[in-house]
C-alpha positions as a Markdown table, in Angstrom:
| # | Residue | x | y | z |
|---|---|---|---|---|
| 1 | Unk | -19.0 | 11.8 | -5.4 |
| 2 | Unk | -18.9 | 10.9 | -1.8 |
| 3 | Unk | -22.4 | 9.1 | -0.5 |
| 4 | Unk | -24.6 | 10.8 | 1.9 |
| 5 | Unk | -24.5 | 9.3 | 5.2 |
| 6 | Unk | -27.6 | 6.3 | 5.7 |
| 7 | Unk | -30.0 | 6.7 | 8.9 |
| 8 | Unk | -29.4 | 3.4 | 10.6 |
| 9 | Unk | -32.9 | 2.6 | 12.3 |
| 10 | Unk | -32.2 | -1.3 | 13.4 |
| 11 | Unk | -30.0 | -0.4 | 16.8 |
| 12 | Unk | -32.9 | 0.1 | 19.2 |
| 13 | Unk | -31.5 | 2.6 | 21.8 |
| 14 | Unk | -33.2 | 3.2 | 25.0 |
| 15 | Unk | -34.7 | 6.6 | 26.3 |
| 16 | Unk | -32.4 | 8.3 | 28.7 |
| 17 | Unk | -29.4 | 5.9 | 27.7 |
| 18 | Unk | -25.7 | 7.3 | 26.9 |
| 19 | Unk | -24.9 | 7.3 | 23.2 |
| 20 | Unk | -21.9 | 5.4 | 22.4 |
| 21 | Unk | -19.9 | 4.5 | 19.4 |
| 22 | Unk | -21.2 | 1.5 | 18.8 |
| 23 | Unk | -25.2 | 2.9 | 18.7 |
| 24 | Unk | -24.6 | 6.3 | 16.8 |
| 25 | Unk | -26.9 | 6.1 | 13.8 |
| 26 | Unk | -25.2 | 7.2 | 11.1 |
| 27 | Unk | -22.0 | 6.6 | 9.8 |
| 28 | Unk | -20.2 | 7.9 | 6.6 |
| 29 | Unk | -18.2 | 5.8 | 3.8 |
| 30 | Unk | -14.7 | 6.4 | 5.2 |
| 31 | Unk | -15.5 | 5.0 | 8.8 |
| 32 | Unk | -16.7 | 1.7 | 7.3 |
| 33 | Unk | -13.4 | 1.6 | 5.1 |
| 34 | Unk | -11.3 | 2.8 | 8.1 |
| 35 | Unk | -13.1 | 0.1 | 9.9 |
| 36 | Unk | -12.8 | -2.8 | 7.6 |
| 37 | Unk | -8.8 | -1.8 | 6.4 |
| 38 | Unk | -8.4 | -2.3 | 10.7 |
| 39 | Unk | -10.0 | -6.1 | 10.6 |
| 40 | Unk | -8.2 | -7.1 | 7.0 |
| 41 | Unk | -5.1 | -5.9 | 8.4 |
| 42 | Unk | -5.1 | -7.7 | 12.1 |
| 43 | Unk | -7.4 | -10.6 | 10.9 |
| 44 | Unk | -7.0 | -11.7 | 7.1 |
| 45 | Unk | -10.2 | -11.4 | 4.5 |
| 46 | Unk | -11.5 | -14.7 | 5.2 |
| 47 | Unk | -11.4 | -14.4 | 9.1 |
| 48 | Unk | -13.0 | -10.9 | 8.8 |
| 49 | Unk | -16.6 | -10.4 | 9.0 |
| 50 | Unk | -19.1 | -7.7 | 7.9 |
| 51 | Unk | -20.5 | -7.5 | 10.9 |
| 52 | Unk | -17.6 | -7.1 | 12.6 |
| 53 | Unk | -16.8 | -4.1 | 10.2 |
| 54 | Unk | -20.0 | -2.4 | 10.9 |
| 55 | Unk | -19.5 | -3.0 | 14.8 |
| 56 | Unk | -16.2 | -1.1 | 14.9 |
| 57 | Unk | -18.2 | 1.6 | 12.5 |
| 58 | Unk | -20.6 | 2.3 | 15.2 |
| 59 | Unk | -23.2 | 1.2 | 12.5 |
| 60 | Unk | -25.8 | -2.2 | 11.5 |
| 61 | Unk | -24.4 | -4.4 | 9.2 |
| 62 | Unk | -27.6 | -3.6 | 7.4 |
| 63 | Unk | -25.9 | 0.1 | 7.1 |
| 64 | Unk | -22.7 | -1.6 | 5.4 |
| 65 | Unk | -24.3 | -3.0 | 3.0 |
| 66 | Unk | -26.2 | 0.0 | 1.8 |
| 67 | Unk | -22.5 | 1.1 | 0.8 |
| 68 | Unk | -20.9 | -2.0 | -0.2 |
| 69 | Unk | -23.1 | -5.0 | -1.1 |
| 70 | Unk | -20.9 | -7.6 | -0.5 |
| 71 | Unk | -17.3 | -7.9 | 1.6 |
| 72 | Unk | -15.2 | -8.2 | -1.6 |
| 73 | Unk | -16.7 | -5.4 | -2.6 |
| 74 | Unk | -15.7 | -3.5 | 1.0 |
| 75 | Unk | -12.2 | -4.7 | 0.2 |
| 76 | Unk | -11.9 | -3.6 | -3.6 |
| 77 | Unk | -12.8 | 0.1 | -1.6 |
| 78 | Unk | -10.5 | -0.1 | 1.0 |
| 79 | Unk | -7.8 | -0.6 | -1.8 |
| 80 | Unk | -9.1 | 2.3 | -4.1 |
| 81 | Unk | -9.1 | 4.1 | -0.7 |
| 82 | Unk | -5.5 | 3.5 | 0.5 |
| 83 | Unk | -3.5 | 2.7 | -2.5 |
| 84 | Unk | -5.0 | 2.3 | -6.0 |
| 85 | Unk | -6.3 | 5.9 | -5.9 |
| 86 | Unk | -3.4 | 7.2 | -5.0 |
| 87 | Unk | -2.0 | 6.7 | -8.7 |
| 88 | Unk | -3.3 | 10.1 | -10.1 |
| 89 | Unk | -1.3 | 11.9 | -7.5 |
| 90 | Unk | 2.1 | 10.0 | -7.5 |
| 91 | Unk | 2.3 | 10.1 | -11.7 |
| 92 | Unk | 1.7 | 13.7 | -10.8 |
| 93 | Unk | 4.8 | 14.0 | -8.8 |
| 94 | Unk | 7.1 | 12.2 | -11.4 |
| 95 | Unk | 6.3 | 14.4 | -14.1 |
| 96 | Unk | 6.8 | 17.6 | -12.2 |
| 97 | Unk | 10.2 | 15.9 | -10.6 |
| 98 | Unk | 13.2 | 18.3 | -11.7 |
| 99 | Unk | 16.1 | 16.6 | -9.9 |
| 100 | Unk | 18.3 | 14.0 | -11.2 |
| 101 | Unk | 17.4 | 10.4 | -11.9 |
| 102 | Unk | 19.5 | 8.9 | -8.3 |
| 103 | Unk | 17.5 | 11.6 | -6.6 |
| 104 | Unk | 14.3 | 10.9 | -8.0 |
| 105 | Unk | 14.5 | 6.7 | -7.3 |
| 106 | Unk | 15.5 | 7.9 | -3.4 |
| 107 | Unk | 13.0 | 10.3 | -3.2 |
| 108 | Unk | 10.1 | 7.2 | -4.3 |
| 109 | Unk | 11.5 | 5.0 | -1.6 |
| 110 | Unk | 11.6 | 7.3 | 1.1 |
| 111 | Unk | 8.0 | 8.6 | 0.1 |
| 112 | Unk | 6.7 | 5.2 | -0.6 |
| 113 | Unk | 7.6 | 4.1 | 3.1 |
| 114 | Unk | 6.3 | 7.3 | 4.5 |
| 115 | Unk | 2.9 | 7.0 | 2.9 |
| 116 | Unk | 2.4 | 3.5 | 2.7 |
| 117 | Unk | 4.8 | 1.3 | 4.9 |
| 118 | Unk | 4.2 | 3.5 | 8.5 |
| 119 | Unk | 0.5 | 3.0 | 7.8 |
| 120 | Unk | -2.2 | 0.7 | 8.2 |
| 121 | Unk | -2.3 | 0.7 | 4.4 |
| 122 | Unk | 1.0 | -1.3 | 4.2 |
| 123 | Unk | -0.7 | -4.6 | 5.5 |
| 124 | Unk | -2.7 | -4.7 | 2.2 |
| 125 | Unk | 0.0 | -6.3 | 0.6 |
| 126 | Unk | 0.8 | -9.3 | 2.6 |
| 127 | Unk | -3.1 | -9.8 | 2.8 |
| 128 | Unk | -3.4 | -10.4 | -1.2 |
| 129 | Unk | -0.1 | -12.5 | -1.1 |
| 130 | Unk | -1.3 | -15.1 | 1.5 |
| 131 | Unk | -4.7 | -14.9 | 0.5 |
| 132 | Unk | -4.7 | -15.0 | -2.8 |
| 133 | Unk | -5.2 | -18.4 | -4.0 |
| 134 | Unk | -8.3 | -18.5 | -2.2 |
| 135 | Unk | -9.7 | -15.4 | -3.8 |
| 136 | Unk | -8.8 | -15.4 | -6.9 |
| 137 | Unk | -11.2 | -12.3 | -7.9 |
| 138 | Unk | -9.4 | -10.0 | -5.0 |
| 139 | Unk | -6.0 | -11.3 | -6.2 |
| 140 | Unk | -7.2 | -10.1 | -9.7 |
| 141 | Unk | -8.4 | -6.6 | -8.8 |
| 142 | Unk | -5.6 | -6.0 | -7.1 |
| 143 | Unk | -3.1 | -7.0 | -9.9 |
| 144 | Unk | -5.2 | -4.7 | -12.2 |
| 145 | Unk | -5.7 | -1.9 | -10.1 |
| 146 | Unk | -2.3 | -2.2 | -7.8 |
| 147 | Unk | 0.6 | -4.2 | -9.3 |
| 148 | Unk | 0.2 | -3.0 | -13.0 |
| 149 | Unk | 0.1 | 0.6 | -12.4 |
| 150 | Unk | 2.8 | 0.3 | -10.1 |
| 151 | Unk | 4.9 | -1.5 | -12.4 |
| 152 | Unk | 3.9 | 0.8 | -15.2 |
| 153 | Unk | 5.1 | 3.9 | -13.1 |
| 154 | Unk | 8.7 | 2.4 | -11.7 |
| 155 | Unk | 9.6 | 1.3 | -15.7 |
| 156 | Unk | 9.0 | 5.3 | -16.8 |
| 157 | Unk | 10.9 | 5.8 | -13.2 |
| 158 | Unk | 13.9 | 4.0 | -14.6 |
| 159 | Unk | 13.5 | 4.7 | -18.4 |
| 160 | Unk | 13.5 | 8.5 | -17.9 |
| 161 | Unk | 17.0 | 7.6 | -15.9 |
| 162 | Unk | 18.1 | 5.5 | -18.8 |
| 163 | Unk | 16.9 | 8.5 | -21.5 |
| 164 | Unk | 18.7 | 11.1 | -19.6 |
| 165 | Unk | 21.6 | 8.8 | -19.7 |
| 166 | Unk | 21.9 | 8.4 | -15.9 |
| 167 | Unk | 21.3 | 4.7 | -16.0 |
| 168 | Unk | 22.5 | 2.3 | -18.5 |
| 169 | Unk | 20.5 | 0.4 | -20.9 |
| 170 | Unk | 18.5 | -2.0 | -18.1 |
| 171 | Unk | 16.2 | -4.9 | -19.2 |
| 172 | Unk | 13.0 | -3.3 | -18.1 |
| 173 | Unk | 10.5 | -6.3 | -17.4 |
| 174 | Unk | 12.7 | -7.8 | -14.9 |
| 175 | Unk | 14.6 | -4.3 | -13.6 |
| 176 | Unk | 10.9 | -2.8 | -11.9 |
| 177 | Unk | 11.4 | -5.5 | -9.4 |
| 178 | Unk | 14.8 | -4.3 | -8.3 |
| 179 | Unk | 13.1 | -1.4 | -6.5 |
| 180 | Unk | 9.8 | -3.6 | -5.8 |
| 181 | Unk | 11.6 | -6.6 | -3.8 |
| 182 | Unk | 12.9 | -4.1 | -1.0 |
| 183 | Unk | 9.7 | -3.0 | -0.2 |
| 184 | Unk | 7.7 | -5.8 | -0.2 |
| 185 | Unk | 10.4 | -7.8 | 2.1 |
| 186 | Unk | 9.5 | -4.6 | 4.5 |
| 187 | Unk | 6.1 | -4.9 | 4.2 |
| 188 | Unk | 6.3 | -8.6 | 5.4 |
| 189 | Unk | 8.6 | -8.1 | 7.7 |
| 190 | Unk | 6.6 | -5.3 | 9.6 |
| 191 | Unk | 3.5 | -7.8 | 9.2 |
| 192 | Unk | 5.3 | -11.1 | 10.3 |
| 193 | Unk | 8.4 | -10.8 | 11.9 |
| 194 | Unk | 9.0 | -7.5 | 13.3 |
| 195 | Unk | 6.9 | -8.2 | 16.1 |
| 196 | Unk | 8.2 | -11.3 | 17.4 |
| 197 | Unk | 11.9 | -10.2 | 16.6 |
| 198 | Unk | 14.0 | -8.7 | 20.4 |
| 199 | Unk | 14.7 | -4.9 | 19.7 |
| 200 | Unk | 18.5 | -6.3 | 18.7 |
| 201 | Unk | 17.2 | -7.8 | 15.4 |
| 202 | Unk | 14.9 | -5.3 | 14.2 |
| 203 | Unk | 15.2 | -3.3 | 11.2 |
| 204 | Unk | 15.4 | -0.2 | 10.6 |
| 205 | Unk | 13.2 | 1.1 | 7.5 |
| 206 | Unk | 14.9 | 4.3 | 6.8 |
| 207 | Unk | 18.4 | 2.7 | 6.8 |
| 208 | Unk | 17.0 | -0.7 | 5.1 |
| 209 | Unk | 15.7 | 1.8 | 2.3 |
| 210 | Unk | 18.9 | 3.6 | 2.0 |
| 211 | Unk | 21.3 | 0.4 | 1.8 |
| 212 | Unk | 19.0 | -0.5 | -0.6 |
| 213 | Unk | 19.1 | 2.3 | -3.3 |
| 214 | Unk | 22.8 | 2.4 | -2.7 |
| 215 | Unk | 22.9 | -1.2 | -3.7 |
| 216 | Unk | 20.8 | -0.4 | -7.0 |
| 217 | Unk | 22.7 | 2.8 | -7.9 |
| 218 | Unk | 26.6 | 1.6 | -7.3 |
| 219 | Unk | 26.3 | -2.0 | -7.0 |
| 220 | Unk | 28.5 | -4.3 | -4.9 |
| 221 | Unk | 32.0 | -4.4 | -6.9 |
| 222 | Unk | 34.6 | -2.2 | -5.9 |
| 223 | Unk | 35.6 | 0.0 | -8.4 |
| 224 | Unk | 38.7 | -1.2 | -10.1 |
| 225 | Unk | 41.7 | 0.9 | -9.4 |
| 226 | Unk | 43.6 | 1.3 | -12.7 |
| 227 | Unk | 46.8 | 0.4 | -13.4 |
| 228 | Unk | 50.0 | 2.7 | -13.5 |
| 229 | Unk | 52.1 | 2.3 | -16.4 |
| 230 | Unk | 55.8 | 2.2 | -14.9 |
């Protein structure tokens, strides 16, 4: 149930003065979490500050804190916001998927990039990997509420293949990270590299994601011509 929005009453504003963004007095949830996904993203957790959350909101950080008590707990929403919430619909979509099982694993890629990977959303992940030892509890969450479910829906991704007989028999525990690894080397490669890369050495994501479910569906032998009896 979204929250109503809070009357902030601690940003004094002077008669006759312009308002601006940064002295509007009330602010909704998804501004603070659009806000404070910005900051995470560009500046890490630990360099990111509440008040600098609330600034960006147009709000007190007295107003922030009436929604989130506490900046892990502004992060936790952030990642229900942008990518743990999200789980409800995409299950959704691989039960009602008809096509075949090659179609279905290109079709997750693609949609995966589209959704996640060309937005903001997609510099979640490199956050939690570099910051993780620090912050154990985020690291936690997100393992719980991210990583497991994900793994959970890529094994039923690849074990409907494998039922339908599209796929062979695959060792599932370790085969979830055959589709995983290609997007997470995107995801820190947009976040790291990319941007300090000339235009000659960038990658292309689309084509990255293609190569890559070619390489999972065919594999990199040649198929073996066979021999002619003479």
């Amino acid at each position: 149930m979204p929250l109503p929005p809070v009357s902030d009453t601690s940003i004094p504003v002077e008669p006759g003065a312009p308002q601006r963004r940064s002295r509007r007095k009330e602010a909704r949830p998804g501004e603070l979490l659009d806000a404070a996904l910005t900051l995470f993203v560009e500046k890490g957790f630990a360099a990111t500050r509440v008040e600098e959350v609330a600034a960006m909101a147009g709000v007190s950080k007295g107003t922030l804190f009436l929604y989130f008590p506490s900046k892990e707990e502004l992060f936790k929403a952030v990642v229900n916001e942008n990518l743990a919430g999200r789980f409800t619909e995409w299950n959704e979509e691989f039960e009602r998927f008809s096509g075949d099982s090659a179609e279905l694993v290109r079709y997750c890629m693609h949609s995966w990039w589209e959704r996640i990977g060309m937005t903001p959303a997609s510099g979640i992940t490199k956050l939690v990997m570099s910051e993780a030892g620090m912050f154990p509890e985020i690291a936690a969450f997100y393992q719980k509420e991210v990583i497991e479910p994900g793994h959970d829906l890529i094994r039923r991704i690849l074990q409907r293949g494998v039922d339908r007989g599209d796929f062979r028999p695959l060792p599932m525990e370790y085969a979830v990270y055959s589709l995983i690894a290609p997007m997470i080397f995107l995801l820190m490669w947009k976040h790291s590299m990319a941007p300090c890369c000339p235009t000659t050495a960038q990658i292309d994501p689309i084509g990255f994601i293609d190569a890559q479910v070619d390489l999972l569906l065919t594999g990199m032998l040649a198929p073996k011509t066979p021999r002619t009896s003479v």
